[in-house]
Amino acid sequence: MLTRTPATLDALLRDLPEAWTMRNEGGNSWSAFDVVGHLIHGERTDWIPRAKMILEFGENRAFEPFDRLAQERESRGKSLGDLLDEFTRARAENLTELKGLKLRPEDLERRGRHPSLGVVTLSELLATWAAHDLTHLHQISRIMAHQYREAVGPWSKFLGVMQCAGHSAAG
Amino acid sequence: MLTRTPATLDALLRDLPEAWTMRNEGGNSWSAFDVVGHLIHGERTDWIPRAKMILEFGENRAFEPFDRLAQERESRGKSLGDLLDEFTRARAENLTELKGLKLRPEDLERRGRHPSLGVVTLSELLATWAAHDLTHLHQISRIMAHQYREAVGPWSKFLGVMQCAGHSAAG
């Protein structure tokens, strides 16, 4: 599952008109472009660094909190194509690094400390890495559908995605 | 946008373990496999046939109601790979047919009759075709995330997709 997200986002988003990729759901909400930047930041600072912290420090040291606004700085001046390339590269590197950890089944039960959730296991962290991809694919499809909420006319009441209130992101 | 959905679903789903693709959200809900079957049925019976009805009959004849359970029959005995191939082929054929209609801007304002929504325009129908892809991508990401709701442990409260109640499909 983790290997697939870069290709999925590439097929969905690359070279699409900016009306789909740069618009958000109003206010401070994110565009698809912002979401891809957030996924890159997760690759750099969240999943593998936290897995290593669990292996090294266990419950003794809490993870760094995840910066949900980092992509505003880090994506500046880049194109969506740049971000999709960067995400593909970063994910591939992290999956190589994950293999390099040579985790044994019993390692998956090792415990770490989340700054707000408390004790979590390595297994939960790795499952969340995959589910985090899905939550953002869910969000991107909703952001894109939002751009068509007027265009579909009366059909909007049949389109579940148009009724989705959004539900915040993971960290 | 309409050209991209087959490749997006292919990248996301092909050859993924059945634990992701064949499980649903409980009860009579749909699996990712069911959703792809539903998208194929839409290609065969909904979008282009309705566009042609608008051009031919205008508001004088209501569309055939969309059969939301057709994929149960039509997908039987097929693999997910078969369905992804079939969807790719059907969508490509329909986009060729759409081009063949040589729609002029004024055609987009032509009106037809939906069996429950009443008067709709060709423009709304075509926008709904794209938004319908997005509502089902939204649904598939939610169905897949549902399979990990236990595995992510305490993180589930941070994952928006786990809070999404689902919202019905389009027709």
XYZ file of C-alpha atoms in Angstrom, chain B:
171
model
C -9.951 14.550 -15.069
C -12.154 11.840 -16.648
C -9.142 10.424 -18.495
C -7.239 9.894 -15.233
C -9.482 7.809 -13.028
C -8.668 4.421 -14.590
C -4.916 4.951 -14.065
C -5.504 6.293 -10.550
C -7.512 3.221 -9.533
C -4.999 0.968 -11.233
C -2.111 2.481 -9.255
C -4.094 2.282 -6.033
C -5.682 -1.160 -6.316
C -4.165 -3.586 -8.849
C -2.581 -6.650 -7.226
C -3.156 -5.303 -3.735
C -3.939 -8.063 -1.181
C -7.645 -8.910 -0.998
C -7.720 -7.747 2.618
C -7.765 -4.226 1.152
C -9.824 -4.717 -1.975
C -12.507 -7.322 -1.165
C -13.532 -6.229 2.331
C -16.292 -3.724 2.931
C -17.361 -1.456 5.788
C -19.751 -4.033 7.238
C -23.337 -5.082 6.425
C -24.393 -4.501 2.834
C -21.734 -1.873 2.210
C -19.429 -2.057 -0.798
C -15.839 -3.222 -1.177
C -13.387 -1.488 -3.509
C -14.111 -4.363 -5.934
C -17.840 -3.508 -5.839
C -17.116 0.169 -6.483
C -15.069 -0.561 -9.610
C -17.958 -2.727 -10.880
C -20.339 0.172 -10.230
C -18.093 2.551 -12.187
C -18.122 0.135 -15.147
C -21.916 -0.046 -15.030
C -22.012 3.760 -15.114
C -19.860 3.775 -18.243
C -22.195 1.312 -19.938
C -25.550 2.769 -18.967
C -25.332 6.213 -17.446
C -23.190 9.045 -18.718
C -22.989 8.746 -22.494
C -26.452 7.191 -22.926
C -27.928 10.071 -20.900
C -25.953 12.675 -22.874
C -27.385 11.205 -26.066
C -30.895 11.242 -24.618
C -30.548 14.953 -23.846
C -29.401 15.641 -27.409
C -32.138 13.495 -28.925
C -35.182 13.955 -26.677
C -34.452 16.989 -24.481
C -36.836 17.213 -21.556
C -39.437 15.003 -23.201
C -38.114 11.685 -21.984
C -36.698 10.914 -18.528
C -33.405 8.999 -18.221
C -33.481 5.356 -17.225
C -32.976 5.171 -13.447
C -29.434 4.102 -12.568
C -29.208 0.556 -11.190
C -26.962 0.800 -8.131
C -26.894 -2.963 -7.581
C -26.034 -4.022 -11.132
C -22.394 -4.753 -10.295
C -23.427 -7.677 -8.091
C -24.506 -9.576 -11.228
C -22.059 -8.090 -13.661
C -18.877 -8.539 -11.631
C -19.555 -12.151 -10.672
C -16.638 -14.488 -11.444
C -14.325 -11.651 -12.456
C -11.085 -10.607 -10.785
C -10.331 -7.047 -9.728
C -7.719 -6.974 -12.513
C -10.443 -7.890 -15.030
C -12.623 -5.058 -13.737
C -9.799 -2.502 -13.853
C -9.089 -3.495 -17.467
C -12.777 -3.304 -18.330
C -13.174 0.124 -16.714
C -10.108 1.460 -18.553
C -11.478 0.226 -21.882
C -15.030 1.439 -21.288
C -13.907 4.904 -20.176
C -11.594 5.304 -23.173
C -14.403 4.296 -25.544
C -16.785 6.740 -23.901
C -14.338 9.633 -24.099
C -13.881 8.880 -27.803
C -17.647 8.867 -28.169
C -17.929 12.152 -26.252
C -15.475 13.772 -28.672
C -17.490 12.330 -31.543
C -20.568 14.231 -30.331
C -18.704 17.460 -31.275
C -20.534 19.434 -28.622
C -20.653 23.195 -29.102
C -20.711 25.510 -26.077
C -24.422 26.130 -26.573
C -25.128 22.390 -26.478
C -23.987 22.352 -22.848
C -27.091 24.326 -21.922
C -29.419 21.743 -23.441
C -31.800 20.226 -20.959
C -32.921 16.728 -20.128
C -35.056 15.097 -17.468
C -33.692 13.075 -14.567
C -36.213 10.533 -13.190
C -36.031 12.000 -9.671
C -34.108 15.296 -9.908
C -36.183 16.793 -12.719
C -34.654 19.129 -15.273
C -30.867 19.012 -15.605
C -28.467 20.375 -18.210
C -25.918 18.522 -20.324
C -23.236 20.594 -18.621
C -24.408 19.361 -15.197
C -24.457 15.768 -16.427
C -20.858 15.983 -17.666
C -19.652 17.675 -14.460
C -21.389 14.944 -12.461
C -19.576 12.280 -14.471
C -16.257 13.691 -13.156
C -17.530 14.355 -9.629
C -18.936 10.806 -9.512
C -15.383 9.494 -10.049
C -14.247 11.645 -7.134
C -17.069 10.532 -4.831
C -16.051 6.928 -5.438
C -12.339 7.609 -4.972
C -13.352 9.234 -1.681
C -15.380 6.124 -0.852
C -12.600 3.662 -1.784
C -10.056 5.479 0.377
C -12.546 5.338 3.256
C -13.302 1.618 2.740
C -9.580 0.834 2.702
C -8.870 2.940 5.795
C -11.706 1.125 7.568
C -9.665 -2.105 7.325
C -6.980 -0.443 9.481
C -9.217 1.132 12.110
C -7.961 -1.247 14.817
C -4.383 -1.440 13.570
C -3.723 2.296 13.995
C -4.613 2.205 17.703
C -5.003 5.654 19.299
C -4.155 7.465 16.055
C -7.643 6.785 14.707
C -8.924 9.984 16.308
C -6.440 12.049 14.267
C -7.349 10.345 10.979
C -10.201 12.217 9.355
C -11.071 9.332 7.082
C -11.874 7.176 10.130
C -14.499 9.724 11.205
C -16.167 9.879 7.793
C -19.625 8.391 8.109
C -20.019 7.706 4.391
C -22.676 9.558 2.544
C -24.313 7.414 -0.165
C -23.522 7.269 -3.845
C -24.598 9.196 -6.909
C -27.034 8.187 -9.623
